[in-house]
Amino acid sequence: MPKINVTTASGKTKTITAHTGASMMDALSALGLVEGTCGGAASCGTCHVYFADKSIAGARTEDEGYMLEGLEEFVDIRAGSRLSCQIKITEAHDGINIEIAPDA
Ligand code: FES
């Protein structure tokens, strides 16, 4: 099971262990690290995370791209910005560093 290093919006760090195939948002919300208000429909932005290494972040879905564009006036959108609900955890995520974005 991949271990993911997470920095919270308040700057605390923790390492979580996640199940391969699960949604990253589900893994983070189970620990109270993101809200995931829309349940994974890419329509709320409350699961926004920053990947430290944008090459690991992967490509945004079309809906995700529109959602992040809409958030741009409220929060910092970076090259490594992703909606964690749109990411399935794989072994490639083992050891990565992500940061929880501030609330929009
Ligand atoms: S859970 Fe709403 S955008 Fe990801």
Short mmCIF file of N, CA, C and O and ligand atoms in Angstrom, two decimals:
data_model
loop_
_atom_site.label_atom_id
_atom_site.label_comp_id
_atom_site.label_asym_id
_atom_site.label_seq_id
_atom_site.Cartn_x
_atom_site.Cartn_y
_atom_site.Cartn_z
N MET A 1 0.85 -1.18 0.00
CA MET A 1 0.00 0.00 0.00
C MET A 1 0.89 1.24 0.00
O MET A 1 1.78 1.37 0.84
N PRO A 2 0.64 2.15 -0.94
CA PRO A 2 1.46 3.35 -1.03
C PRO A 2 1.36 4.23 0.21
O PRO A 2 0.28 4.36 0.80
N LYS A 3 2.47 4.82 0.56
CA LYS A 3 2.50 5.81 1.65
C LYS A 3 2.65 7.19 1.01
O LYS A 3 3.51 7.38 0.14
N ILE A 4 1.81 8.10 1.42
CA ILE A 4 1.78 9.45 0.83
C ILE A 4 2.06 10.46 1.94
O ILE A 4 1.42 10.42 3.00
N ASN A 5 3.03 11.33 1.68
CA ASN A 5 3.38 12.37 2.65
C ASN A 5 2.48 13.58 2.39
O ASN A 5 2.46 14.11 1.29
N VAL A 6 1.76 13.98 3.42
CA VAL A 6 0.77 15.04 3.28
C VAL A 6 1.12 16.21 4.19
O VAL A 6 1.40 16.02 5.38
N THR A 7 1.10 17.40 3.62
CA THR A 7 1.21 18.63 4.41
C THR A 7 -0.17 19.27 4.43
O THR A 7 -0.78 19.50 3.37
N THR A 8 -0.69 19.50 5.63
CA THR A 8 -2.03 20.08 5.74
C THR A 8 -1.98 21.57 5.41
O THR A 8 -0.91 22.18 5.35
N ALA A 9 -3.15 22.16 5.25
CA ALA A 9 -3.22 23.60 4.96
C ALA A 9 -2.63 24.41 6.10
O ALA A 9 -2.17 25.53 5.90
N SER A 10 -2.61 23.85 7.32
CA SER A 10 -2.03 24.58 8.45
C SER A 10 -0.54 24.28 8.63
O SER A 10 0.08 24.75 9.58
N GLY A 11 0.03 23.48 7.72
CA GLY A 11 1.47 23.26 7.73
C GLY A 11 1.94 22.02 8.47
O GLY A 11 3.14 21.76 8.54
N LYS A 12 1.02 21.25 9.03
CA LYS A 12 1.42 20.01 9.72
C LYS A 12 1.68 18.94 8.67
O LYS A 12 1.06 18.93 7.61
N THR A 13 2.59 18.02 8.99
CA THR A 13 2.87 16.95 8.04
C THR A 13 2.52 15.60 8.65
O THR A 13 2.62 15.41 9.87
N LYS A 14 2.07 14.71 7.79
CA LYS A 14 1.79 13.34 8.22
C LYS A 14 1.93 12.42 7.02
O LYS A 14 1.83 12.87 5.87
N THR A 15 2.18 11.17 7.29
CA THR A 15 2.25 10.16 6.24
C THR A 15 1.04 9.26 6.37
O THR A 15 0.76 8.74 7.46
N ILE A 16 0.31 9.11 5.27
CA ILE A 16 -0.86 8.25 5.29
C ILE A 16 -0.58 7.01 4.43
O ILE A 16 0.21 7.06 3.50
N THR A 17 -1.23 5.94 4.77
CA THR A 17 -1.14 4.71 3.98
C THR A 17 -2.47 4.56 3.26
O THR A 17 -3.53 4.63 3.87
N ALA A 18 -2.40 4.39 1.93
CA ALA A 18 -3.63 4.37 1.13
C ALA A 18 -3.74 3.06 0.37
O ALA A 18 -2.74 2.39 0.10
N HIS A 19 -4.96 2.70 0.02
CA HIS A 19 -5.21 1.48 -0.75
C HIS A 19 -5.10 1.76 -2.24
O HIS A 19 -5.72 2.71 -2.74
N THR A 20 -4.34 0.96 -2.94
CA THR A 20 -4.25 1.06 -4.39
C THR A 20 -5.65 0.90 -5.00
O THR A 20 -6.41 0.03 -4.57
N GLY A 21 -5.98 1.78 -5.94
CA GLY A 21 -7.29 1.72 -6.60
C GLY A 21 -8.33 2.62 -5.96
O GLY A 21 -9.35 2.90 -6.56
N ALA A 22 -8.05 3.06 -4.73
CA ALA A 22 -8.99 3.96 -4.06
C ALA A 22 -8.83 5.37 -4.61
O ALA A 22 -7.80 5.72 -5.18
N SER A 23 -9.84 6.17 -4.42
CA SER A 23 -9.76 7.59 -4.76
C SER A 23 -8.88 8.27 -3.72
O SER A 23 -9.00 8.01 -2.51
N MET A 24 -8.00 9.16 -4.18
CA MET A 24 -7.16 9.89 -3.23
C MET A 24 -8.02 10.74 -2.30
O MET A 24 -7.73 10.88 -1.12
N MET A 25 -9.12 11.28 -2.83
CA MET A 25 -10.01 12.07 -1.98
C MET A 25 -10.59 11.20 -0.87
O MET A 25 -10.66 11.63 0.28
N ASP A 26 -10.99 9.97 -1.18
CA ASP A 26 -11.54 9.09 -0.15
C ASP A 26 -10.51 8.83 0.94
O ASP A 26 -10.83 8.83 2.13
N ALA A 27 -9.25 8.60 0.54
CA ALA A 27 -8.19 8.34 1.52
C ALA A 27 -7.96 9.57 2.40
O ALA A 27 -7.79 9.45 3.62
N LEU A 28 -7.99 10.74 1.81
CA LEU A 28 -7.75 11.98 2.57
C LEU A 28 -8.96 12.36 3.42
O LEU A 28 -8.81 12.78 4.57
N SER A 29 -10.15 12.19 2.87
CA SER A 29 -11.34 12.60 3.64
C SER A 29 -11.61 11.64 4.80
O SER A 29 -12.12 12.06 5.83
N ALA A 30 -11.22 10.39 4.66
CA ALA A 30 -11.40 9.43 5.76
C ALA A 30 -10.60 9.86 6.99
O ALA A 30 -10.97 9.51 8.12
N LEU A 31 -9.56 10.63 6.76
CA LEU A 31 -8.73 11.12 7.87
C LEU A 31 -9.03 12.58 8.20
O LEU A 31 -8.31 13.21 8.97
N GLY A 32 -10.07 13.12 7.58
CA GLY A 32 -10.46 14.50 7.86
C GLY A 32 -9.54 15.54 7.25
O GLY A 32 -9.54 16.70 7.67
N LEU A 33 -8.79 15.15 6.23
CA LEU A 33 -7.80 16.06 5.65
C LEU A 33 -8.40 16.92 4.54
O LEU A 33 -7.88 18.00 4.24
N VAL A 34 -9.44 16.43 3.85
CA VAL A 34 -10.19 17.22 2.88
C VAL A 34 -11.67 16.92 3.10
O VAL A 34 -12.02 15.92 3.74
N GLU A 35 -12.54 17.79 2.57
CA GLU A 35 -13.98 17.58 2.76
C GLU A 35 -14.58 16.67 1.69
O GLU A 35 -15.34 15.78 2.00
N GLY A 36 -14.31 16.96 0.44
CA GLY A 36 -14.91 16.15 -0.62
C GLY A 36 -16.42 16.31 -0.66
O GLY A 36 -17.16 15.33 -0.80
N THR A 37 -16.88 17.53 -0.57
CA THR A 37 -18.31 17.82 -0.43
C THR A 37 -19.18 17.25 -1.54
O THR A 37 -20.29 16.78 -1.29
N CYS A 38 -18.70 17.28 -2.77
CA CYS A 38 -19.55 16.81 -3.90
C CYS A 38 -19.45 15.30 -4.11
O CYS A 38 -20.08 14.76 -5.00
N GLY A 39 -18.66 14.63 -3.30
CA GLY A 39 -18.57 13.18 -3.39
C GLY A 39 -17.76 12.67 -4.56
O GLY A 39 -17.83 11.49 -4.91
N GLY A 40 -17.01 13.54 -5.19
CA GLY A 40 -16.12 13.09 -6.27
C GLY A 40 -16.57 13.47 -7.66
O GLY A 40 -16.08 12.93 -8.64
N ALA A 41 -17.49 14.43 -7.76
CA ALA A 41 -18.02 14.85 -9.06
C ALA A 41 -17.22 15.98 -9.70
O ALA A 41 -17.65 16.53 -10.72
N ALA A 42 -16.12 16.35 -9.11
CA ALA A 42 -15.29 17.45 -9.63
C ALA A 42 -16.05 18.76 -9.70
O ALA A 42 -15.85 19.57 -10.60
N SER A 43 -16.96 18.99 -8.75
CA SER A 43 -17.78 20.19 -8.82
C SER A 43 -17.76 21.05 -7.56
O SER A 43 -18.54 21.99 -7.45
N CYS A 44 -16.88 20.73 -6.59
CA CYS A 44 -16.87 21.57 -5.37
C CYS A 44 -15.49 22.17 -5.08
O CYS A 44 -15.40 23.24 -4.48
N GLY A 45 -14.45 21.50 -5.43
CA GLY A 45 -13.09 22.00 -5.19
C GLY A 45 -12.58 21.81 -3.78
O GLY A 45 -11.48 22.24 -3.46
N THR A 46 -13.35 21.14 -2.93
CA THR A 46 -12.91 20.98 -1.53
C THR A 46 -11.93 19.84 -1.34
O THR A 46 -11.55 19.54 -0.21
N CYS A 47 -11.49 19.24 -2.41
CA CYS A 47 -10.49 18.16 -2.33
C CYS A 47 -9.20 18.55 -3.05
O CYS A 47 -8.38 17.70 -3.36
N HIS A 48 -9.04 19.85 -3.28
CA HIS A 48 -7.91 20.37 -4.05
C HIS A 48 -6.59 20.12 -3.31
O HIS A 48 -6.46 20.44 -2.13
N VAL A 49 -5.64 19.54 -4.01
CA VAL A 49 -4.30 19.30 -3.45
C VAL A 49 -3.24 19.79 -4.44
O VAL A 49 -3.50 19.93 -5.63
N TYR A 50 -2.05 20.03 -3.90
CA TYR A 50 -0.90 20.39 -4.72
C TYR A 50 0.09 19.23 -4.71
O TYR A 50 0.48 18.77 -3.63
N PHE A 51 0.47 18.76 -5.87
CA PHE A 51 1.54 17.79 -5.96
C PHE A 51 2.87 18.54 -6.01
O PHE A 51 3.03 19.47 -6.82
N ALA A 52 3.80 18.16 -5.16
CA ALA A 52 5.11 18.82 -5.17
C ALA A 52 5.81 18.58 -6.50
O ALA A 52 6.49 19.46 -7.03
N ASP A 53 5.64 17.39 -7.04
CA ASP A 53 6.26 17.04 -8.32
C ASP A 53 5.15 16.95 -9.37
O ASP A 53 4.38 15.99 -9.38
N LYS A 54 5.04 17.97 -10.22
CA LYS A 54 3.92 17.99 -11.16
C LYS A 54 3.96 16.84 -12.16
O LYS A 54 2.94 16.47 -12.73
N SER A 55 5.13 16.24 -12.34
CA SER A 55 5.21 15.11 -13.28
C SER A 55 4.48 13.88 -12.73
O SER A 55 4.07 13.01 -13.47
N ILE A 56 4.31 13.82 -11.43
CA ILE A 56 3.57 12.72 -10.79
C ILE A 56 2.08 13.02 -10.77
O ILE A 56 1.25 12.13 -10.67
N ALA A 57 1.73 14.31 -10.86
CA ALA A 57 0.34 14.72 -10.70
C ALA A 57 -0.57 14.14 -11.77
O ALA A 57 -1.74 13.89 -11.53
N GLY A 58 -0.04 13.91 -12.95
CA GLY A 58 -0.86 13.37 -14.04
C GLY A 58 -1.70 14.47 -14.67
O GLY A 58 -1.69 15.63 -14.25
N ALA A 59 -2.44 14.08 -15.68
CA ALA A 59 -3.24 15.05 -16.43
C ALA A 59 -4.59 15.27 -15.77
O ALA A 59 -5.20 14.33 -15.26
N ARG A 60 -5.02 16.50 -15.78
CA ARG A 60 -6.35 16.83 -15.25
C ARG A 60 -7.42 16.33 -16.21
O ARG A 60 -7.23 16.37 -17.42
N THR A 61 -8.56 15.94 -15.67
CA THR A 61 -9.70 15.64 -16.53
C THR A 61 -10.27 16.96 -17.04
O THR A 61 -9.95 18.03 -16.50
N GLU A 62 -11.13 16.91 -18.04
CA GLU A 62 -11.70 18.14 -18.60
C GLU A 62 -12.52 18.87 -17.53
O GLU A 62 -12.36 20.08 -17.32
N ASP A 63 -13.40 18.15 -16.84
CA ASP A 63 -14.23 18.77 -15.80
C ASP A 63 -13.37 19.36 -14.69
O ASP A 63 -13.67 20.43 -14.15
N GLU A 64 -12.32 18.63 -14.34
CA GLU A 64 -11.41 19.09 -13.29
C GLU A 64 -10.74 20.40 -13.71
O GLU A 64 -10.62 21.33 -12.91
N GLY A 65 -10.32 20.48 -14.95
CA GLY A 65 -9.70 21.70 -15.45
C GLY A 65 -10.64 22.89 -15.35
O GLY A 65 -10.25 23.97 -14.92
N TYR A 66 -11.92 22.68 -15.71
CA TYR A 66 -12.89 23.77 -15.62
C TYR A 66 -13.08 24.19 -14.15
O TYR A 66 -13.20 25.37 -13.84
N MET A 67 -13.16 23.20 -13.26
CA MET A 67 -13.36 23.50 -11.84
C MET A 67 -12.19 24.30 -11.29
O MET A 67 -12.37 25.30 -10.59
N LEU A 68 -10.98 23.89 -11.62
CA LEU A 68 -9.80 24.60 -11.12
C LEU A 68 -9.73 26.01 -11.70
O LEU A 68 -9.36 26.95 -11.00
N GLU A 69 -10.12 26.16 -12.95
CA GLU A 69 -10.17 27.51 -13.54
C GLU A 69 -11.14 28.40 -12.76
O GLU A 69 -10.85 29.57 -12.50
N GLY A 70 -12.25 27.83 -12.36
CA GLY A 70 -13.25 28.58 -11.61
C GLY A 70 -12.78 28.97 -10.22
O GLY A 70 -13.24 29.95 -9.64
N LEU A 71 -11.86 28.19 -9.66
CA LEU A 71 -11.34 28.48 -8.32
C LEU A 71 -10.21 29.50 -8.33
O LEU A 71 -9.82 30.03 -7.29
N GLU A 72 -9.70 29.77 -9.52
CA GLU A 72 -8.47 30.54 -9.65
C GLU A 72 -8.53 31.92 -8.98
O GLU A 72 -7.53 32.39 -8.47
N GLU A 73 -9.70 32.53 -8.94
CA GLU A 73 -9.76 33.86 -8.32
C GLU A 73 -9.78 33.78 -6.80
O GLU A 73 -9.65 34.78 -6.12
N PHE A 74 -9.96 32.58 -6.26
CA PHE A 74 -10.07 32.42 -4.80
C PHE A 74 -8.85 31.75 -4.17
O PHE A 74 -8.54 32.00 -3.01
N VAL A 75 -8.21 30.86 -4.90
CA VAL A 75 -7.07 30.12 -4.34
C VAL A 75 -5.95 30.06 -5.38
O VAL A 75 -6.18 30.22 -6.58
N ASP A 76 -4.77 29.79 -4.88
CA ASP A 76 -3.60 29.64 -5.74
C ASP A 76 -3.72 28.33 -6.53
O ASP A 76 -3.84 27.26 -5.93
N ILE A 77 -3.73 28.44 -7.84
CA ILE A 77 -3.74 27.24 -8.69
C ILE A 77 -2.34 27.08 -9.25
O ILE A 77 -1.81 28.00 -9.88
N ARG A 78 -1.73 25.94 -8.99
CA ARG A 78 -0.35 25.69 -9.39
C ARG A 78 -0.29 24.62 -10.49
O ARG A 78 -1.28 23.93 -10.74
N ALA A 79 0.89 24.48 -11.06
CA ALA A 79 1.07 23.44 -12.09
C ALA A 79 0.73 22.06 -11.52
O ALA A 79 0.23 21.20 -12.24
N GLY A 80 0.98 21.86 -10.24
CA GLY A 80 0.70 20.56 -9.62
C GLY A 80 -0.66 20.48 -8.96
O GLY A 80 -0.91 19.56 -8.18
N SER A 81 -1.55 21.41 -9.26
CA SER A 81 -2.90 21.38 -8.67
C SER A 81 -3.71 20.23 -9.27
O SER A 81 -3.75 20.07 -10.49
N ARG A 82 -4.35 19.48 -8.40
CA ARG A 82 -5.28 18.43 -8.83
C ARG A 82 -6.45 18.38 -7.86
O ARG A 82 -6.32 18.74 -6.70
N LEU A 83 -7.57 17.91 -8.35
CA LEU A 83 -8.69 17.56 -7.48
C LEU A 83 -8.46 16.10 -7.11
O LEU A 83 -8.47 15.23 -7.98
N SER A 84 -8.27 15.85 -5.83
CA SER A 84 -7.87 14.50 -5.41
C SER A 84 -8.95 13.45 -5.71
O SER A 84 -8.65 12.26 -5.80
N CYS A 85 -10.20 13.90 -5.91
CA CYS A 85 -11.26 12.95 -6.23
C CYS A 85 -11.09 12.37 -7.63
O CYS A 85 -11.72 11.36 -7.97
N GLN A 86 -10.28 13.00 -8.44
CA GLN A 86 -10.10 12.55 -9.82
C GLN A 86 -8.86 11.66 -9.96
O GLN A 86 -8.44 11.33 -11.07
N ILE A 87 -8.28 11.28 -8.85
CA ILE A 87 -7.03 10.50 -8.87
C ILE A 87 -7.24 9.15 -8.20
O ILE A 87 -7.69 9.08 -7.06
N LYS A 88 -6.95 8.10 -8.94
CA LYS A 88 -6.94 6.75 -8.35
C LYS A 88 -5.52 6.48 -7.86
O LYS A 88 -4.55 6.69 -8.60
N ILE A 89 -5.41 6.02 -6.67
CA ILE A 89 -4.10 5.75 -6.08
C ILE A 89 -3.48 4.51 -6.72
O ILE A 89 -4.15 3.48 -6.87
N THR A 90 -2.22 4.66 -7.09
CA THR A 90 -1.46 3.54 -7.65
C THR A 90 -0.15 3.42 -6.87
O THR A 90 0.18 4.30 -6.06
N GLU A 91 0.60 2.38 -7.14
CA GLU A 91 1.91 2.22 -6.49
C GLU A 91 2.85 3.37 -6.86
O GLU A 91 3.79 3.66 -6.12
N ALA A 92 2.60 4.02 -7.98
CA ALA A 92 3.45 5.17 -8.39
C ALA A 92 3.33 6.33 -7.40
O ALA A 92 4.17 7.22 -7.41
N HIS A 93 2.30 6.30 -6.56
CA HIS A 93 2.12 7.38 -5.58
C HIS A 93 2.90 7.12 -4.29
O HIS A 93 2.88 7.96 -3.39
N ASP A 94 3.56 5.98 -4.20
CA ASP A 94 4.30 5.67 -2.98
C ASP A 94 5.44 6.67 -2.79
O ASP A 94 6.26 6.87 -3.68
N GLY A 95 5.44 7.33 -1.64
CA GLY A 95 6.51 8.26 -1.30
C GLY A 95 6.35 9.67 -1.83
O GLY A 95 7.22 10.52 -1.61
N ILE A 96 5.23 9.97 -2.51
CA ILE A 96 5.07 11.33 -3.05
C ILE A 96 4.71 12.31 -1.93
O ILE A 96 4.29 11.92 -0.85
N ASN A 97 4.88 13.57 -2.26
CA ASN A 97 4.54 14.65 -1.33
C ASN A 97 3.41 15.48 -1.92
O ASN A 97 3.51 15.94 -3.07
N ILE A 98 2.37 15.63 -1.15
CA ILE A 98 1.26 16.51 -1.56
C ILE A 98 0.96 17.48 -0.44
O ILE A 98 1.30 17.24 0.72
N GLU A 99 0.31 18.56 -0.81
CA GLU A 99 -0.09 19.59 0.15
C GLU A 99 -1.57 19.84 -0.04
O GLU A 99 -2.04 19.95 -1.18
N ILE A 100 -2.29 19.94 1.05
CA ILE A 100 -3.71 20.26 0.97
C ILE A 100 -3.85 21.75 0.69
O ILE A 100 -3.27 22.59 1.40
N ALA A 101 -4.61 22.10 -0.35
CA ALA A 101 -4.80 23.51 -0.68
C ALA A 101 -5.73 24.16 0.33
O ALA A 101 -6.58 23.49 0.92
N PRO A 102 -5.56 25.45 0.56
CA PRO A 102 -6.50 26.14 1.45
C PRO A 102 -7.91 26.11 0.88
O PRO A 102 -8.09 25.97 -0.33
N ASP A 103 -8.90 26.26 1.74
CA ASP A 103 -10.30 26.28 1.29
C ASP A 103 -10.54 27.46 0.36
O ASP A 103 -10.00 28.54 0.57
N ALA A 104 -11.36 27.23 -0.64
CA ALA A 104 -11.71 28.32 -1.56
C ALA A 104 -12.74 29.21 -0.92
O ALA A 104 -13.45 28.84 -0.06
S1 FES B 1 -14.81 16.03 -4.06
FE1 FES B 1 -15.70 17.77 -4.99
S2 FES B 1 -14.26 18.35 -6.48
FE2 FES B 1 -13.38 16.62 -5.56
#
